[in-house]
Amino acid sequence: MTIVEPHTEPEILILNGPNLNLLGEREPEIYGRTTLADIEAMCADTAAEAGLSVRCIQSNHEGGLIDAVHDARHSTVGAVINAGAYTHTSLALHDALKSYDHPIIEVHLSNPHAREAVRHHSYLSPVAAAVIAGAGAQGYVHAGEILIDLLTNAKAKL
Ligand code: DQA
C-alpha cells in the first residue's frame, strides 16, 4: 500500500493584485518581460531552498485579495505581496493585512516613488516589514529571501 503524506512544509503566500496576470505583455518597458508564472516559479525555488512551499494567488479584485489574506491567516507563515494599483488605494486591504500576524514583504517591479505622485503613497508599507521596489522580477526573489531571513531569525529567538 502506498501512503501519500500530506505536504507539511510551511507555506508562504505570494499574492499579486490587478493586472499582474498580464506581466510579460503589459507595458514591458516598465514591468519587464518576465511572466507571472515565471515569477511564481522563481519564488517556489527560493522557498524550496529553505524547506518552504508557496501558495500563489493573483486577483484583479480587491475582495479577492482580501479573501486570500483571510484564508492565509492561519495556514501560511509570511507573505510577499504586490497589490498593484490597490497598493495606492486600498484601506480595506490594509485593514485585512493588520489581521495577518506574520511578516509581510511589499514588492513592486517598478519604483513607484520615481513615477507619478499618485503612486507615492502605499497602504501596504505601514504593515510591511520591508519594501522592495524597482528591482524588476528579481525583486520577488529578494523579497522571498528577506522573508526567509525574518522567519529564520524569529525561529532562532524561540
Ligand atoms: C506596481 C506599481 C503600481 O503602481 C502599479 O499600479 C502596478 C504595479 C509594480 O509592481 O511596479 O500595477 O505594483
mmCIF file of C-alpha atoms and ligand atoms in Angstrom:
data_model
loop_
_atom_site.group_PDB
_atom_site.id
_atom_site.type_symbol
_atom_site.label_atom_id
_atom_site.label_comp_id
_atom_site.label_asym_id
_atom_site.label_seq_id
_atom_site.Cartn_x
_atom_site.Cartn_y
_atom_site.Cartn_z
ATOM 1 C CA MET A 1 0.000 0.000 0.000
ATOM 2 C CA THR A 2 1.290 3.459 -0.876
ATOM 3 C CA ILE A 3 0.709 6.101 1.752
ATOM 4 C CA VAL A 4 0.685 9.634 0.353
ATOM 5 C CA GLU A 5 1.888 12.012 3.028
ATOM 6 C CA PRO A 6 0.128 15.394 3.035
ATOM 7 C CA HIS A 7 2.638 18.148 2.340
ATOM 8 C CA THR A 8 3.796 19.566 5.611
ATOM 9 C CA GLU A 9 6.214 22.355 4.627
ATOM 10 C CA PRO A 10 5.128 25.726 5.971
ATOM 11 C CA GLU A 11 3.613 27.878 3.221
ATOM 12 C CA ILE A 12 4.412 31.412 2.107
ATOM 13 C CA LEU A 13 1.652 33.445 0.449
ATOM 14 C CA ILE A 14 2.696 35.042 -2.861
ATOM 15 C CA LEU A 15 -0.120 37.494 -3.543
ATOM 16 C CA ASN A 16 -0.428 39.540 -6.726
ATOM 17 C CA GLY A 17 -3.041 42.139 -7.479
ATOM 18 C CA PRO A 18 -4.738 43.640 -10.527
ATOM 19 C CA ASN A 19 -3.198 43.446 -13.994
ATOM 20 C CA LEU A 20 -0.203 41.452 -12.804
ATOM 21 C CA ASN A 21 -1.638 38.425 -14.641
ATOM 22 C CA LEU A 22 -0.588 40.344 -17.778
ATOM 23 C CA LEU A 23 3.078 40.537 -16.834
ATOM 24 C CA GLY A 24 5.299 39.947 -19.844
ATOM 25 C CA GLU A 25 2.785 41.661 -22.165
ATOM 26 C CA ARG A 26 1.720 44.728 -20.195
ATOM 27 C CA GLU A 27 3.973 47.802 -20.541
ATOM 28 C CA PRO A 28 7.141 45.666 -20.747
ATOM 29 C CA GLU A 29 9.287 48.836 -20.766
ATOM 30 C CA ILE A 30 8.094 49.394 -17.162
ATOM 31 C CA TYR A 31 7.364 45.900 -15.858
ATOM 32 C CA GLY A 32 9.735 43.729 -17.918
ATOM 33 C CA ARG A 33 9.112 40.607 -19.986
ATOM 34 C CA THR A 34 9.033 38.009 -17.219
ATOM 35 C CA THR A 35 5.593 36.423 -16.842
ATOM 36 C CA LEU A 36 3.776 35.926 -13.545
ATOM 37 C CA ALA A 37 4.132 32.140 -13.966
ATOM 38 C CA ASP A 38 7.928 32.618 -14.236
ATOM 39 C CA ILE A 39 7.934 34.815 -11.121
ATOM 40 C CA GLU A 40 5.874 32.284 -9.170
ATOM 41 C CA ALA A 41 8.306 29.532 -10.208
ATOM 42 C CA MET A 42 11.254 31.692 -9.054
ATOM 43 C CA CYS A 43 9.521 32.217 -5.687
ATOM 44 C CA ALA A 44 8.826 28.479 -5.372
ATOM 45 C CA ASP A 45 12.536 27.706 -5.978
ATOM 46 C CA THR A 46 13.635 30.273 -3.366
ATOM 47 C CA ALA A 47 11.145 28.892 -0.851
ATOM 48 C CA ALA A 48 12.089 25.267 -1.548
ATOM 49 C CA GLU A 49 15.741 26.013 -0.720
ATOM 50 C CA ALA A 50 14.544 26.948 2.777
ATOM 51 C CA GLY A 51 12.172 23.983 3.093
ATOM 52 C CA LEU A 52 9.078 26.093 2.473
ATOM 53 C CA SER A 53 6.349 25.923 -0.151
ATOM 54 C CA VAL A 54 4.373 28.713 -1.811
ATOM 55 C CA ARG A 55 0.680 29.479 -2.227
ATOM 56 C CA CYS A 56 0.439 31.722 -5.288
ATOM 57 C CA ILE A 57 -2.708 33.775 -5.739
ATOM 58 C CA GLN A 58 -3.471 36.559 -8.214
ATOM 59 C CA SER A 59 -6.706 38.515 -8.262
ATOM 60 C CA ASN A 60 -7.910 41.522 -10.208
ATOM 61 C CA HIS A 61 -10.474 42.185 -7.462
ATOM 62 C CA GLU A 62 -9.936 43.947 -4.150
ATOM 63 C CA GLY A 63 -12.242 41.465 -2.359
ATOM 64 C CA GLY A 64 -10.366 38.528 -3.881
ATOM 65 C CA LEU A 65 -7.118 39.817 -2.387
ATOM 66 C CA ILE A 66 -8.777 40.360 0.988
ATOM 67 C CA ASP A 67 -10.266 36.836 0.953
ATOM 68 C CA ALA A 68 -6.829 35.416 0.111
ATOM 69 C CA VAL A 69 -5.336 37.219 3.125
ATOM 70 C CA HIS A 70 -8.125 35.940 5.401
ATOM 71 C CA ASP A 71 -7.670 32.370 4.133
ATOM 72 C CA ALA A 72 -3.927 32.596 4.720
ATOM 73 C CA ARG A 73 -4.108 33.935 8.280
ATOM 74 C CA HIS A 74 -3.708 30.557 9.991
ATOM 75 C CA SER A 75 -2.240 28.496 7.180
ATOM 76 C CA THR A 76 0.801 30.484 5.997
ATOM 77 C CA VAL A 77 3.874 31.805 7.812
ATOM 78 C CA GLY A 78 4.531 35.004 5.839
ATOM 79 C CA ALA A 79 3.651 36.837 2.646
ATOM 80 C CA VAL A 80 5.200 38.534 -0.374
ATOM 81 C CA ILE A 81 2.646 40.962 -1.782
ATOM 82 C CA ASN A 82 2.447 43.098 -4.893
ATOM 83 C CA ALA A 83 -1.007 44.660 -4.664
ATOM 84 C CA GLY A 84 -0.571 46.561 -7.955
ATOM 85 C CA ALA A 85 -2.657 49.729 -8.052
ATOM 86 C CA TYR A 86 -4.546 48.671 -4.885
ATOM 87 C CA THR A 87 -1.291 49.489 -3.083
ATOM 88 C CA HIS A 88 -2.183 53.133 -3.525
ATOM 89 C CA THR A 89 -5.931 52.977 -2.864
ATOM 90 C CA SER A 90 -6.992 50.100 -0.627
ATOM 91 C CA LEU A 91 -7.598 50.903 3.013
ATOM 92 C CA ALA A 92 -9.611 47.646 3.072
ATOM 93 C CA LEU A 93 -6.555 45.585 2.098
ATOM 94 C CA HIS A 94 -4.514 47.481 4.686
ATOM 95 C CA ASP A 95 -7.086 46.551 7.345
ATOM 96 C CA ALA A 96 -7.098 42.894 6.242
ATOM 97 C CA LEU A 97 -3.303 42.777 6.463
ATOM 98 C CA LYS A 98 -3.438 44.135 10.011
ATOM 99 C CA SER A 99 -5.198 40.883 10.913
ATOM 100 C CA TYR A 100 -2.373 38.868 9.320
ATOM 101 C CA ASP A 101 0.019 38.143 12.153
ATOM 102 C CA HIS A 102 3.104 37.171 10.101
ATOM 103 C CA PRO A 103 5.829 39.136 8.293
ATOM 104 C CA ILE A 104 4.794 40.812 5.040
ATOM 105 C CA ILE A 105 7.210 41.937 2.339
ATOM 106 C CA GLU A 106 5.791 44.508 -0.096
ATOM 107 C CA VAL A 107 7.217 44.237 -3.601
ATOM 108 C CA HIS A 108 6.950 46.301 -6.783
ATOM 109 C CA LEU A 109 8.591 45.610 -10.109
ATOM 110 C CA SER A 110 8.925 49.324 -10.836
ATOM 111 C CA ASN A 111 9.877 52.017 -8.341
ATOM 112 C CA PRO A 112 6.575 53.809 -7.649
ATOM 113 C CA HIS A 113 8.447 56.684 -5.985
ATOM 114 C CA ALA A 114 10.110 57.541 -9.292
ATOM 115 C CA ARG A 115 6.709 57.650 -11.031
ATOM 116 C CA GLU A 116 3.526 59.762 -10.819
ATOM 117 C CA ALA A 117 2.692 61.319 -7.438
ATOM 118 C CA VAL A 118 -0.457 59.165 -7.154
ATOM 119 C CA ARG A 119 1.827 56.130 -6.818
ATOM 120 C CA HIS A 120 3.914 57.576 -3.980
ATOM 121 C CA HIS A 121 1.587 56.587 -1.148
ATOM 122 C CA SER A 122 1.294 52.942 -0.131
ATOM 123 C CA TYR A 123 -1.386 51.472 2.130
ATOM 124 C CA LEU A 124 0.796 48.370 2.440
ATOM 125 C CA SER A 125 4.029 49.931 3.667
ATOM 126 C CA PRO A 126 2.754 50.626 7.216
ATOM 127 C CA VAL A 127 2.079 46.900 7.669
ATOM 128 C CA ALA A 128 5.157 45.634 5.774
ATOM 129 C CA ALA A 129 8.404 44.516 7.396
ATOM 130 C CA ALA A 130 10.298 45.514 4.230
ATOM 131 C CA VAL A 131 9.649 47.043 0.815
ATOM 132 C CA ILE A 132 11.455 46.087 -2.398
ATOM 133 C CA ALA A 133 10.816 48.341 -5.392
ATOM 134 C CA GLY A 134 12.452 48.847 -8.762
ATOM 135 C CA ALA A 135 14.351 45.552 -8.924
ATOM 136 C CA GLY A 136 12.030 44.000 -11.550
ATOM 137 C CA ALA A 137 11.108 40.328 -11.338
ATOM 138 C CA GLN A 138 14.237 39.637 -9.291
ATOM 139 C CA GLY A 139 12.661 41.788 -6.561
ATOM 140 C CA TYR A 140 10.327 38.891 -5.736
ATOM 141 C CA VAL A 141 13.341 36.646 -5.103
ATOM 142 C CA HIS A 142 14.907 39.309 -2.875
ATOM 143 C CA ALA A 143 11.582 39.683 -1.055
ATOM 144 C CA GLY A 144 11.411 35.913 -0.527
ATOM 145 C CA GLU A 145 14.969 35.858 0.810
ATOM 146 C CA ILE A 146 14.225 38.684 3.246
ATOM 147 C CA LEU A 147 11.070 36.911 4.400
ATOM 148 C CA ILE A 148 13.003 33.660 4.949
ATOM 149 C CA ASP A 149 15.679 35.571 6.921
ATOM 150 C CA LEU A 150 12.994 37.105 9.139
ATOM 151 C CA LEU A 151 11.316 33.732 9.707
ATOM 152 C CA THR A 152 14.656 32.053 10.450
ATOM 153 C CA ASN A 153 15.653 34.757 12.925
ATOM 154 C CA ALA A 154 12.251 34.581 14.609
ATOM 155 C CA LYS A 155 12.701 30.815 14.985
ATOM 156 C CA ALA A 156 16.231 31.274 16.365
ATOM 157 C CA LYS A 157 14.813 33.527 19.094
ATOM 158 C CA LEU A 158 12.346 30.865 20.327
HETATM 159 C C1 DQA B 1 3.307 48.016 -9.373
HETATM 160 C C2 DQA B 1 3.299 49.537 -9.269
HETATM 161 C C3 DQA B 1 1.877 50.073 -9.167
HETATM 162 O O1 DQA B 1 1.904 51.489 -9.093
HETATM 163 C C4 DQA B 1 1.090 49.670 -10.402
HETATM 164 O O2 DQA B 1 -0.246 50.119 -10.295
HETATM 165 C C5 DQA B 1 1.151 48.216 -10.675
HETATM 166 C C6 DQA B 1 2.418 47.523 -10.498
HETATM 167 C C7 DQA B 1 4.713 47.458 -9.634
HETATM 168 O O3 DQA B 1 4.897 46.260 -9.465
HETATM 169 O O4 DQA B 1 5.615 48.202 -10.033
HETATM 170 O O5 DQA B 1 0.184 47.613 -11.115
HETATM 171 O O6 DQA B 1 2.846 47.474 -8.134
#
